[in-house]
Amino acid sequence: MRPQEKAESRAAQQPEALRDPYEIRPEDRVEPPATLRGALRRIGPGMILAASIVGSGELIATTTLGAEVGYAALWIILLSCFIKPVIQAELGRYTIATGETGLEGFNHFPGPRLRVNWIVWAWAVMVLCTLLQVGAMFGGVAQVLNLLVTAIPVNVWVVFLMILTLAILLGGGYERIERLAMVKVGLFTMLTFLAALLVFRQPQYFSWSALLRGLKPQLPGAGLTTAVAVFGITGVGATELFMYPYWCVEKGYARYAGCRQETEEWKRRAAGWVRVMHVDILASLVIYTVATTAFYVLGAGVLHGMGVVPAANDMIK
């Protein structure tokens, strides 16, 4: 009996309250939707990803790059958004095909091991480094809230935001996170897109010829360092690539496909859920590309047109 089949058998014998949600159970198998409309009703992991992507990094980095070089680096923004989902799709496909998460898959790689594979250790180091970025996000949002409500100090806002984040993460399951992500993505994308549309109506800040020139691959001179940083953090970053398979498991894509079997039925069902995942990735790609491009247009049009490159506290103000 295959390991996954043994896991299914053990899971079926356990009480519902004690079952591991990451175990694949025979009764969880679901046929994939046959239509695009049905697939769109099953998306979700990509929306959570988009909600985590479109944040302070895009708001600060892309607008700064636009302020420095104008529309000349637009192609970098688009390339950064379009190139990374290829890896994202492969990680998700692996999870659907095997039922394993991304880190479990990377743990099978050859190479040095200290209880786990060296890639897993590299991931742990990367996560520790990103804690600095998360701290900066809390601080930035706290400064904005302090400008709105000056009576409450920045440190108090930081503590409040940390408690709120913990309450959201610990107080509910995947469905709650997905619903919150949907709301955030919808509002954020709509507001940034409308702001960019307003720039289109200002000829002193926008022209189609300048926008089209930005699609021509050319390395900006003054803002090259910022451009490299923007390419790294925009779109699906390394952290999001590792997390996406977990969201796919939580959504149920792997469970719906069932444990891996060399049968035509399993191959058909798994391929169907992989197609649903592709729709999910494509939907999130459109959303965060629109939002990120809108941020860049605001920086390239308004800030560059005014000759202003914000830095430090000017970012908040």
PDB file of C-alpha atoms in Angstrom:
ATOM      1  CA  MET A   1       0.000   0.000   0.000  1.00  0.00           C
ATOM      2  CA  ARG A   2       1.316   3.447  -0.933  1.00  0.00           C
ATOM      3  CA  PRO A   3       2.139   5.927   1.898  1.00  0.00           C
ATOM      4  CA  GLN A   4      -0.663   8.249   0.805  1.00  0.00           C
ATOM      5  CA  GLU A   5      -3.129   5.346   0.736  1.00  0.00           C
ATOM      6  CA  LYS A   6      -2.081   4.393   4.270  1.00  0.00           C
ATOM      7  CA  ALA A   7      -2.644   8.007   5.329  1.00  0.00           C
ATOM      8  CA  GLU A   8      -6.120   7.912   3.817  1.00  0.00           C
ATOM      9  CA  SER A   9      -6.911   4.684   5.675  1.00  0.00           C
ATOM     10  CA  ARG A  10      -5.693   6.065   9.017  1.00  0.00           C
ATOM     11  CA  ALA A  11      -7.576   9.334   8.518  1.00  0.00           C
ATOM     12  CA  ALA A  12     -10.826   7.530   7.734  1.00  0.00           C
ATOM     13  CA  GLN A  13     -10.623   5.665  11.059  1.00  0.00           C
ATOM     14  CA  GLN A  14     -10.057   8.796  13.175  1.00  0.00           C
ATOM     15  CA  PRO A  15     -12.790  10.908  14.771  1.00  0.00           C
ATOM     16  CA  GLU A  16     -13.489  14.103  12.817  1.00  0.00           C
ATOM     17  CA  ALA A  17     -12.177  16.356  15.606  1.00  0.00           C
ATOM     18  CA  LEU A  18      -8.819  14.544  15.660  1.00  0.00           C
ATOM     19  CA  ARG A  19      -8.218  14.366  11.929  1.00  0.00           C
ATOM     20  CA  ASP A  20      -5.286  16.211  10.459  1.00  0.00           C
ATOM     21  CA  PRO A  21      -6.675  18.675   7.887  1.00  0.00           C
ATOM     22  CA  TYR A  22      -3.570  18.049   5.783  1.00  0.00           C
ATOM     23  CA  GLU A  23      -4.301  14.334   5.473  1.00  0.00           C
ATOM     24  CA  ILE A  24      -5.947  13.152   2.280  1.00  0.00           C
ATOM     25  CA  ARG A  25      -9.169  11.245   2.930  1.00  0.00           C
ATOM     26  CA  PRO A  26     -11.154   9.193   0.406  1.00  0.00           C
ATOM     27  CA  GLU A  27     -14.419  10.942   1.273  1.00  0.00           C
ATOM     28  CA  ASP A  28     -12.906  14.343   0.423  1.00  0.00           C
ATOM     29  CA  ARG A  29     -12.532  13.591  -3.277  1.00  0.00           C
ATOM     30  CA  VAL A  30     -14.437  16.085  -5.403  1.00  0.00           C
ATOM     31  CA  GLU A  31     -14.765  16.313  -9.153  1.00  0.00           C
ATOM     32  CA  PRO A  32     -13.226  19.512 -10.558  1.00  0.00           C
ATOM     33  CA  PRO A  33     -15.517  22.120 -12.137  1.00  0.00           C
ATOM     34  CA  ALA A  34     -15.853  21.765 -15.881  1.00  0.00           C
ATOM     35  CA  THR A  35     -16.494  25.435 -16.698  1.00  0.00           C
ATOM     36  CA  LEU A  36     -14.574  28.667 -16.212  1.00  0.00           C
ATOM     37  CA  ARG A  37     -17.378  30.021 -14.062  1.00  0.00           C
ATOM     38  CA  GLY A  38     -17.154  26.979 -11.835  1.00  0.00           C
ATOM     39  CA  ALA A  39     -13.383  27.350 -11.581  1.00  0.00           C
ATOM     40  CA  LEU A  40     -13.704  31.015 -10.615  1.00  0.00           C
ATOM     41  CA  ARG A  41     -15.981  29.992  -7.755  1.00  0.00           C
ATOM     42  CA  ARG A  42     -13.157  27.800  -6.440  1.00  0.00           C
ATOM     43  CA  ILE A  43     -10.352  30.366  -6.445  1.00  0.00           C
ATOM     44  CA  GLY A  44      -8.971  31.657  -3.169  1.00  0.00           C
ATOM     45  CA  PRO A  45      -5.284  30.918  -2.503  1.00  0.00           C
ATOM     46  CA  GLY A  46      -4.260  33.429  -5.141  1.00  0.00           C
ATOM     47  CA  MET A  47      -6.419  36.109  -3.540  1.00  0.00           C
ATOM     48  CA  ILE A  48      -4.650  35.612  -0.222  1.00  0.00           C
ATOM     49  CA  LEU A  49      -1.372  35.813  -2.089  1.00  0.00           C
ATOM     50  CA  ALA A  50      -2.436  39.011  -3.843  1.00  0.00           C
ATOM     51  CA  ALA A  51      -3.499  40.513  -0.515  1.00  0.00           C
ATOM     52  CA  SER A  52      -0.053  39.826   0.922  1.00  0.00           C
ATOM     53  CA  ILE A  53       1.763  40.999  -2.214  1.00  0.00           C
ATOM     54  CA  VAL A  54       0.038  44.336  -2.761  1.00  0.00           C
ATOM     55  CA  GLY A  55       1.204  46.148   0.341  1.00  0.00           C
ATOM     56  CA  SER A  56       3.808  48.505   1.655  1.00  0.00           C
ATOM     57  CA  GLY A  57       6.560  47.097  -0.568  1.00  0.00           C
ATOM     58  CA  GLU A  58       4.724  47.947  -3.765  1.00  0.00           C
ATOM     59  CA  LEU A  59       3.431  51.217  -2.346  1.00  0.00           C
ATOM     60  CA  ILE A  60       6.912  52.438  -1.394  1.00  0.00           C
ATOM     61  CA  ALA A  61       9.301  50.735  -3.802  1.00  0.00           C
ATOM     62  CA  THR A  62       7.378  51.054  -7.061  1.00  0.00           C
ATOM     63  CA  THR A  63       6.377  54.662  -6.491  1.00  0.00           C
ATOM     64  CA  THR A  64       9.966  55.504  -5.541  1.00  0.00           C
ATOM     65  CA  LEU A  65      11.259  53.890  -8.721  1.00  0.00           C
ATOM     66  CA  GLY A  66       8.685  55.790 -10.752  1.00  0.00           C
ATOM     67  CA  ALA A  67       9.674  59.026  -9.040  1.00  0.00           C
ATOM     68  CA  GLU A  68      13.341  58.412  -9.871  1.00  0.00           C
ATOM     69  CA  VAL A  69      13.154  57.299 -13.509  1.00  0.00           C
ATOM     70  CA  GLY A  70       9.662  58.174 -14.716  1.00  0.00           C
ATOM     71  CA  TYR A  71       8.002  55.648 -17.007  1.00  0.00           C
ATOM     72  CA  ALA A  72      11.317  54.201 -18.240  1.00  0.00           C
ATOM     73  CA  ALA A  73      11.210  51.140 -15.957  1.00  0.00           C
ATOM     74  CA  LEU A  74       7.608  50.099 -16.572  1.00  0.00           C
ATOM     75  CA  TRP A  75       8.822  46.964 -18.353  1.00  0.00           C
ATOM     76  CA  ILE A  76      10.648  45.882 -15.183  1.00  0.00           C
ATOM     77  CA  ILE A  77       7.412  46.079 -13.199  1.00  0.00           C
ATOM     78  CA  LEU A  78       5.522  43.978 -15.739  1.00  0.00           C
ATOM     79  CA  LEU A  79       8.328  41.435 -16.138  1.00  0.00           C
ATOM     80  CA  SER A  80       8.577  41.033 -12.375  1.00  0.00           C
ATOM     81  CA  CYS A  81       4.853  40.324 -12.133  1.00  0.00           C
ATOM     82  CA  PHE A  82       4.671  37.953 -15.114  1.00  0.00           C
ATOM     83  CA  ILE A  83       7.781  35.803 -14.705  1.00  0.00           C
ATOM     84  CA  LYS A  84       7.365  34.422 -11.182  1.00  0.00           C
ATOM     85  CA  PRO A  85       3.949  32.688 -11.424  1.00  0.00           C
ATOM     86  CA  VAL A  86       5.628  29.972 -13.520  1.00  0.00           C
ATOM     87  CA  ILE A  87       7.410  28.704 -10.402  1.00  0.00           C
ATOM     88  CA  GLN A  88       4.277  29.287  -8.345  1.00  0.00           C
ATOM     89  CA  ALA A  89       2.274  27.047 -10.676  1.00  0.00           C
ATOM     90  CA  GLU A  90       4.844  24.254 -10.508  1.00  0.00           C
ATOM     91  CA  LEU A  91       4.894  24.303  -6.701  1.00  0.00           C
ATOM     92  CA  GLY A  92       1.111  24.194  -6.611  1.00  0.00           C
ATOM     93  CA  ARG A  93       1.010  21.376  -9.156  1.00  0.00           C
ATOM     94  CA  TYR A  94       3.421  19.352  -7.036  1.00  0.00           C
ATOM     95  CA  THR A  95       1.206  19.806  -3.989  1.00  0.00           C
ATOM     96  CA  ILE A  96      -1.922  18.702  -5.844  1.00  0.00           C
ATOM     97  CA  ALA A  97      -0.131  15.685  -7.309  1.00  0.00           C
ATOM     98  CA  THR A  98       1.469  14.494  -4.065  1.00  0.00           C
ATOM     99  CA  GLY A  99      -0.463  16.048  -1.199  1.00  0.00           C
ATOM    100  CA  GLU A 100       2.811  17.389   0.189  1.00  0.00           C
ATOM    101  CA  THR A 101       3.475  21.013   0.998  1.00  0.00           C
ATOM    102  CA  GLY A 102       6.251  22.988  -0.617  1.00  0.00           C
ATOM    103  CA  LEU A 103       8.703  22.524   2.253  1.00  0.00           C
ATOM    104  CA  GLU A 104       8.013  18.792   2.356  1.00  0.00           C
ATOM    105  CA  GLY A 105       8.819  18.660  -1.324  1.00  0.00           C
ATOM    106  CA  PHE A 106      12.041  20.641  -0.965  1.00  0.00           C
ATOM    107  CA  ASN A 107      13.053  18.366   1.888  1.00  0.00           C
ATOM    108  CA  HIS A 108      13.425  15.558  -0.677  1.00  0.00           C
ATOM    109  CA  PHE A 109      16.158  17.426  -2.549  1.00  0.00           C
ATOM    110  CA  PRO A 110      19.658  15.936  -2.488  1.00  0.00           C
ATOM    111  CA  GLY A 111      22.438  17.687  -0.644  1.00  0.00           C
ATOM    112  CA  PRO A 112      23.622  18.323   2.914  1.00  0.00           C
ATOM    113  CA  ARG A 113      21.148  17.555   5.690  1.00  0.00           C
ATOM    114  CA  LEU A 114      20.968  18.503   9.349  1.00  0.00           C
ATOM    115  CA  ARG A 115      17.730  16.715  10.244  1.00  0.00           C
ATOM    116  CA  VAL A 116      16.191  18.505   7.250  1.00  0.00           C
ATOM    117  CA  ASN A 117      17.473  19.504   3.828  1.00  0.00           C
ATOM    118  CA  TRP A 118      19.699  22.555   3.456  1.00  0.00           C
ATOM    119  CA  ILE A 119      16.999  24.276   1.372  1.00  0.00           C
ATOM    120  CA  VAL A 120      14.632  24.134   4.344  1.00  0.00           C
ATOM    121  CA  TRP A 121      17.296  25.745   6.521  1.00  0.00           C
ATOM    122  CA  ALA A 122      17.811  28.426   3.876  1.00  0.00           C
ATOM    123  CA  TRP A 123      14.070  29.063   3.920  1.00  0.00           C
ATOM    124  CA  ALA A 124      14.141  29.429   7.716  1.00  0.00           C
ATOM    125  CA  VAL A 125      16.943  31.998   7.479  1.00  0.00           C
ATOM    126  CA  MET A 126      15.000  33.891   4.824  1.00  0.00           C
ATOM    127  CA  VAL A 127      11.900  33.991   7.036  1.00  0.00           C
ATOM    128  CA  LEU A 128      13.941  35.343   9.947  1.00  0.00           C
ATOM    129  CA  CYS A 129      15.247  38.096   7.688  1.00  0.00           C
ATOM    130  CA  THR A 130      11.748  38.979   6.506  1.00  0.00           C
ATOM    131  CA  LEU A 131      10.737  39.611  10.118  1.00  0.00           C
ATOM    132  CA  LEU A 132      12.583  42.910   9.766  1.00  0.00           C
ATOM    133  CA  GLN A 133      10.376  43.713   6.796  1.00  0.00           C
ATOM    134  CA  VAL A 134       7.247  42.797   8.750  1.00  0.00           C
ATOM    135  CA  GLY A 135       8.367  45.041  11.593  1.00  0.00           C
ATOM    136  CA  ALA A 136       8.849  47.887   9.148  1.00  0.00           C
ATOM    137  CA  MET A 137       5.319  47.325   7.833  1.00  0.00           C
ATOM    138  CA  PHE A 138       3.871  47.566  11.329  1.00  0.00           C
ATOM    139  CA  GLY A 139       5.853  50.736  11.923  1.00  0.00           C
ATOM    140  CA  GLY A 140       4.788  52.317   8.642  1.00  0.00           C
ATOM    141  CA  VAL A 141       1.095  51.603   9.160  1.00  0.00           C
ATOM    142  CA  ALA A 142       1.375  52.837  12.749  1.00  0.00           C
ATOM    143  CA  GLN A 143       2.837  56.129  11.539  1.00  0.00           C
ATOM    144  CA  VAL A 144      -0.063  56.584   9.138  1.00  0.00           C
ATOM    145  CA  LEU A 145      -2.570  55.921  11.912  1.00  0.00           C
ATOM    146  CA  ASN A 146      -0.679  58.332  14.158  1.00  0.00           C
ATOM    147  CA  LEU A 147      -1.111  61.057  11.547  1.00  0.00           C
ATOM    148  CA  LEU A 148      -4.846  60.350  11.546  1.00  0.00           C
ATOM    149  CA  VAL A 149      -5.178  60.093  15.335  1.00  0.00           C
ATOM    150  CA  THR A 150      -2.293  62.066  16.803  1.00  0.00           C
ATOM    151  CA  ALA A 151      -3.404  61.485  20.392  1.00  0.00           C
ATOM    152  CA  ILE A 152      -2.309  57.840  20.179  1.00  0.00           C
ATOM    153  CA  PRO A 153       1.488  57.338  20.012  1.00  0.00           C
ATOM    154  CA  VAL A 154       3.094  55.269  17.268  1.00  0.00           C
ATOM    155  CA  ASN A 155       4.238  52.568  19.711  1.00  0.00           C
ATOM    156  CA  VAL A 156       0.692  52.063  20.943  1.00  0.00           C
ATOM    157  CA  TRP A 157      -0.538  51.694  17.366  1.00  0.00           C
ATOM    158  CA  VAL A 158       2.162  49.078  16.718  1.00  0.00           C
ATOM    159  CA  VAL A 159       1.048  47.022  19.715  1.00  0.00           C
ATOM    160  CA  PHE A 160      -2.591  47.355  18.655  1.00  0.00           C
ATOM    161  CA  LEU A 161      -1.796  46.180  15.120  1.00  0.00           C
ATOM    162  CA  MET A 162       0.161  43.206  16.437  1.00  0.00           C
ATOM    163  CA  ILE A 163      -2.734  42.161  18.674  1.00  0.00           C
ATOM    164  CA  LEU A 164      -5.200  42.597  15.812  1.00  0.00           C
ATOM    165  CA  THR A 165      -3.041  40.487  13.499  1.00  0.00           C
ATOM    166  CA  LEU A 166      -2.708  37.714  16.070  1.00  0.00           C
ATOM    167  CA  ALA A 167      -6.458  37.761  16.679  1.00  0.00           C
ATOM    168  CA  ILE A 168      -7.151  37.352  12.962  1.00  0.00           C
ATOM    169  CA  LEU A 169      -4.617  34.564  12.486  1.00  0.00           C
ATOM    170  CA  LEU A 170      -5.390  32.622  15.656  1.00  0.00           C
ATOM    171  CA  GLY A 171      -9.108  33.255  15.812  1.00  0.00           C
ATOM    172  CA  GLY A 172     -10.195  31.614  12.594  1.00  0.00           C
ATOM    173  CA  GLY A 173      -9.372  29.185   9.840  1.00  0.00           C
ATOM    174  CA  TYR A 174      -8.662  29.465   6.171  1.00  0.00           C
ATOM    175  CA  GLU A 175     -12.145  30.654   5.207  1.00  0.00           C
ATOM    176  CA  ARG A 176     -11.916  33.778   7.354  1.00  0.00           C
ATOM    177  CA  ILE A 177      -8.491  34.678   5.984  1.00  0.00           C
ATOM    178  CA  GLU A 178      -9.770  34.187   2.448  1.00  0.00           C
ATOM    179  CA  ARG A 179     -12.805  36.422   2.985  1.00  0.00           C
ATOM    180  CA  LEU A 180     -10.680  39.180   4.500  1.00  0.00           C
ATOM    181  CA  ALA A 181      -8.226  38.870   1.614  1.00  0.00           C
ATOM    182  CA  MET A 182     -11.045  39.187  -0.920  1.00  0.00           C
ATOM    183  CA  VAL A 183     -12.278  42.395   0.711  1.00  0.00           C
ATOM    184  CA  LYS A 184      -8.801  43.882   0.985  1.00  0.00           C
ATOM    185  CA  VAL A 185      -7.852  43.006  -2.576  1.00  0.00           C
ATOM    186  CA  GLY A 186     -11.085  44.419  -3.959  1.00  0.00           C
ATOM    187  CA  LEU A 187     -10.854  47.735  -2.122  1.00  0.00           C
ATOM    188  CA  PHE A 188      -7.121  48.186  -2.610  1.00  0.00           C
ATOM    189  CA  THR A 189      -7.184  47.410  -6.312  1.00  0.00           C
ATOM    190  CA  MET A 190     -10.191  49.625  -6.948  1.00  0.00           C
ATOM    191  CA  LEU A 191      -8.708  52.624  -5.117  1.00  0.00           C
ATOM    192  CA  THR A 192      -5.273  52.400  -6.740  1.00  0.00           C
ATOM    193  CA  PHE A 193      -6.769  51.847 -10.187  1.00  0.00           C
ATOM    194  CA  LEU A 194      -9.075  54.851  -9.823  1.00  0.00           C
ATOM    195  CA  ALA A 195      -6.148  56.974  -8.640  1.00  0.00           C
ATOM    196  CA  ALA A 196      -4.157  55.939 -11.717  1.00  0.00           C
ATOM    197  CA  LEU A 197      -7.114  56.799 -13.955  1.00  0.00           C
ATOM    198  CA  LEU A 198      -7.083  60.309 -12.526  1.00  0.00           C
ATOM    199  CA  VAL A 199      -3.434  60.615 -13.563  1.00  0.00           C
ATOM    200  CA  PHE A 200      -4.388  59.634 -17.123  1.00  0.00           C
ATOM    201  CA  ARG A 201      -6.553  62.769 -17.247  1.00  0.00           C
ATOM    202  CA  GLN A 202      -3.631  65.039 -16.316  1.00  0.00           C
ATOM    203  CA  PRO A 203      -1.529  65.737 -19.445  1.00  0.00           C
ATOM    204  CA  GLN A 204       1.228  67.353 -17.385  1.00  0.00           C
ATOM    205  CA  TYR A 205       1.769  64.036 -15.587  1.00  0.00           C
ATOM    206  CA  PHE A 206       0.862  61.453 -18.204  1.00  0.00           C
ATOM    207  CA  SER A 207       1.291  60.755 -21.898  1.00  0.00           C
ATOM    208  CA  TRP A 208       0.744  57.558 -23.846  1.00  0.00           C
ATOM    209  CA  SER A 209       4.025  58.017 -25.699  1.00  0.00           C
ATOM    210  CA  ALA A 210       5.976  58.067 -22.420  1.00  0.00           C
ATOM    211  CA  LEU A 211       4.069  55.012 -21.222  1.00  0.00           C
ATOM    212  CA  LEU A 212       4.860  53.101 -24.414  1.00  0.00           C
ATOM    213  CA  ARG A 213       8.536  54.052 -24.165  1.00  0.00           C
ATOM    214  CA  GLY A 214       8.518  52.449 -20.737  1.00  0.00           C
ATOM    215  CA  LEU A 215       7.712  49.101 -22.358  1.00  0.00           C
ATOM    216  CA  LYS A 216      11.038  49.127 -24.217  1.00  0.00           C
ATOM    217  CA  PRO A 217      13.640  47.097 -22.289  1.00  0.00           C
ATOM    218  CA  GLN A 218      16.335  49.480 -21.144  1.00  0.00           C
ATOM    219  CA  LEU A 219      18.198  49.742 -17.868  1.00  0.00           C
ATOM    220  CA  PRO A 220      17.554  52.993 -16.037  1.00  0.00           C
ATOM    221  CA  GLY A 221      20.654  54.887 -15.042  1.00  0.00           C
ATOM    222  CA  ALA A 222      19.955  56.791 -11.849  1.00  0.00           C
ATOM    223  CA  GLY A 223      17.486  54.322 -10.355  1.00  0.00           C
ATOM    224  CA  LEU A 224      19.227  51.033 -11.154  1.00  0.00           C
ATOM    225  CA  THR A 225      19.603  50.009  -7.501  1.00  0.00           C
ATOM    226  CA  THR A 226      15.959  50.736  -6.816  1.00  0.00           C
ATOM    227  CA  ALA A 227      14.977  48.863  -9.986  1.00  0.00           C
ATOM    228  CA  VAL A 228      16.791  45.720  -8.826  1.00  0.00           C
ATOM    229  CA  ALA A 229      15.077  45.933  -5.437  1.00  0.00           C
ATOM    230  CA  VAL A 230      11.692  46.452  -7.073  1.00  0.00           C
ATOM    231  CA  PHE A 231      12.193  43.428  -9.322  1.00  0.00           C
ATOM    232  CA  GLY A 232      12.834  41.317  -6.246  1.00  0.00           C
ATOM    233  CA  ILE A 233       9.897  42.392  -4.097  1.00  0.00           C
ATOM    234  CA  THR A 234       7.123  43.023  -6.618  1.00  0.00           C
ATOM    235  CA  GLY A 235       4.931  40.220  -7.832  1.00  0.00           C
ATOM    236  CA  VAL A 236       5.222  36.833  -6.154  1.00  0.00           C
ATOM    237  CA  GLY A 237       8.260  36.929  -3.882  1.00  0.00           C
ATOM    238  CA  ALA A 238      10.175  34.024  -2.375  1.00  0.00           C
ATOM    239  CA  THR A 239       8.055  33.969   0.771  1.00  0.00           C
ATOM    240  CA  GLU A 240       4.814  33.880  -1.210  1.00  0.00           C
ATOM    241  CA  LEU A 241       6.154  31.107  -3.454  1.00  0.00           C
ATOM    242  CA  PHE A 242       6.764  28.906  -0.425  1.00  0.00           C
ATOM    243  CA  MET A 243       3.410  29.755   1.151  1.00  0.00           C
ATOM    244  CA  TYR A 244       1.219  29.215  -1.910  1.00  0.00           C
ATOM    245  CA  PRO A 245       1.206  25.378  -1.671  1.00  0.00           C
ATOM    246  CA  TYR A 246      -0.030  25.668   1.919  1.00  0.00           C
ATOM    247  CA  TRP A 247      -2.955  27.813   0.818  1.00  0.00           C
ATOM    248  CA  CYS A 248      -3.688  25.264  -1.924  1.00  0.00           C
ATOM    249  CA  VAL A 249      -3.813  22.528   0.707  1.00  0.00           C
ATOM    250  CA  GLU A 250      -6.037  24.626   2.973  1.00  0.00           C
ATOM    251  CA  LYS A 251      -8.388  25.392   0.091  1.00  0.00           C
ATOM    252  CA  GLY A 252      -8.658  21.673  -0.600  1.00  0.00           C
ATOM    253  CA  TYR A 253      -7.140  21.305  -4.061  1.00  0.00           C
ATOM    254  CA  ALA A 254      -4.934  18.382  -2.984  1.00  0.00           C
ATOM    255  CA  ARG A 255      -7.679  16.698  -0.933  1.00  0.00           C
ATOM    256  CA  TYR A 256     -10.166  17.025  -3.762  1.00  0.00           C
ATOM    257  CA  ALA A 257      -7.784  15.286  -6.150  1.00  0.00           C
ATOM    258  CA  GLY A 258      -7.239  12.402  -3.730  1.00  0.00           C
ATOM    259  CA  CYS A 259      -4.110  10.384  -3.098  1.00  0.00           C
ATOM    260  CA  ARG A 260      -1.862   9.799  -6.072  1.00  0.00           C
ATOM    261  CA  GLN A 261      -2.788   6.723  -8.078  1.00  0.00           C
ATOM    262  CA  GLU A 262      -1.658   5.548 -11.480  1.00  0.00           C
ATOM    263  CA  THR A 263      -5.209   5.454 -12.782  1.00  0.00           C
ATOM    264  CA  GLU A 264      -6.920   7.438 -15.489  1.00  0.00           C
ATOM    265  CA  GLU A 265      -9.577   8.558 -13.021  1.00  0.00           C
ATOM    266  CA  TRP A 266      -7.036  10.106 -10.656  1.00  0.00           C
ATOM    267  CA  LYS A 267      -5.065  11.703 -13.508  1.00  0.00           C
ATOM    268  CA  ARG A 268      -8.234  13.277 -14.887  1.00  0.00           C
ATOM    269  CA  ARG A 269      -9.338  14.569 -11.489  1.00  0.00           C
ATOM    270  CA  ALA A 270      -5.881  15.903 -10.577  1.00  0.00           C
ATOM    271  CA  ALA A 271      -5.488  17.597 -13.966  1.00  0.00           C
ATOM    272  CA  GLY A 272      -8.856  19.262 -13.442  1.00  0.00           C
ATOM    273  CA  TRP A 273      -7.828  20.733 -10.093  1.00  0.00           C
ATOM    274  CA  VAL A 274      -4.521  21.849 -11.567  1.00  0.00           C
ATOM    275  CA  ARG A 275      -6.540  23.794 -14.150  1.00  0.00           C
ATOM    276  CA  VAL A 276      -8.540  25.389 -11.326  1.00  0.00           C
ATOM    277  CA  MET A 277      -5.256  26.351  -9.681  1.00  0.00           C
ATOM    278  CA  HIS A 278      -4.096  27.925 -12.949  1.00  0.00           C
ATOM    279  CA  VAL A 279      -7.263  30.034 -13.024  1.00  0.00           C
ATOM    280  CA  ASP A 280      -6.567  31.039  -9.426  1.00  0.00           C
ATOM    281  CA  ILE A 281      -3.007  32.062 -10.310  1.00  0.00           C
ATOM    282  CA  LEU A 282      -4.128  33.965 -13.396  1.00  0.00           C
ATOM    283  CA  ALA A 283      -6.800  35.867 -11.459  1.00  0.00           C
ATOM    284  CA  SER A 284      -4.326  36.901  -8.779  1.00  0.00           C
ATOM    285  CA  LEU A 285      -1.765  37.813 -11.452  1.00  0.00           C
ATOM    286  CA  VAL A 286      -4.201  40.234 -13.066  1.00  0.00           C
ATOM    287  CA  ILE A 287      -5.094  41.810  -9.722  1.00  0.00           C
ATOM    288  CA  TYR A 288      -1.620  42.421  -8.340  1.00  0.00           C
ATOM    289  CA  THR A 289      -0.260  43.460 -11.743  1.00  0.00           C
ATOM    290  CA  VAL A 290      -2.971  46.109 -12.086  1.00  0.00           C
ATOM    291  CA  ALA A 291      -2.406  47.368  -8.538  1.00  0.00           C
ATOM    292  CA  THR A 292       1.395  47.372  -8.801  1.00  0.00           C
ATOM    293  CA  THR A 293       1.333  49.094 -12.188  1.00  0.00           C
ATOM    294  CA  ALA A 294      -1.062  51.690 -10.801  1.00  0.00           C
ATOM    295  CA  PHE A 295       1.376  52.453  -7.978  1.00  0.00           C
ATOM    296  CA  TYR A 296       4.171  52.826 -10.493  1.00  0.00           C
ATOM    297  CA  VAL A 297       2.128  55.121 -12.730  1.00  0.00           C
ATOM    298  CA  LEU A 298       1.365  57.344  -9.748  1.00  0.00           C
ATOM    299  CA  GLY A 299       5.061  57.621  -8.934  1.00  0.00           C
ATOM    300  CA  ALA A 300       6.203  58.031 -12.532  1.00  0.00           C
ATOM    301  CA  GLY A 301       3.491  60.513 -13.404  1.00  0.00           C
ATOM    302  CA  VAL A 302       2.918  62.663 -10.349  1.00  0.00           C
ATOM    303  CA  LEU A 303       6.136  62.431  -8.313  1.00  0.00           C
ATOM    304  CA  HIS A 304       8.541  62.337 -11.263  1.00  0.00           C
ATOM    305  CA  GLY A 305       6.581  65.097 -12.953  1.00  0.00           C
ATOM    306  CA  MET A 306       6.966  67.240  -9.836  1.00  0.00           C
ATOM    307  CA  GLY A 307      10.633  66.324  -9.444  1.00  0.00           C
ATOM    308  CA  VAL A 308      10.002  64.815  -6.011  1.00  0.00           C
ATOM    309  CA  VAL A 309      11.635  61.613  -4.751  1.00  0.00           C
ATOM    310  CA  PRO A 310      10.242  60.955  -1.262  1.00  0.00           C
ATOM    311  CA  ALA A 311      12.498  59.412   1.356  1.00  0.00           C
ATOM    312  CA  ALA A 312      12.370  58.486   5.047  1.00  0.00           C
ATOM    313  CA  ASN A 313       9.378  60.093   6.794  1.00  0.00           C
ATOM    314  CA  ASP A 314       8.353  61.824   3.568  1.00  0.00           C
ATOM    315  CA  MET A 315       7.091  58.421   2.422  1.00  0.00           C
ATOM    316  CA  ILE A 316       4.382  58.570   5.062  1.00  0.00           C
ATOM    317  CA  LYS A 317       3.558  62.244   4.718  1.00  0.00           C
TER     318      LYS A 317
END
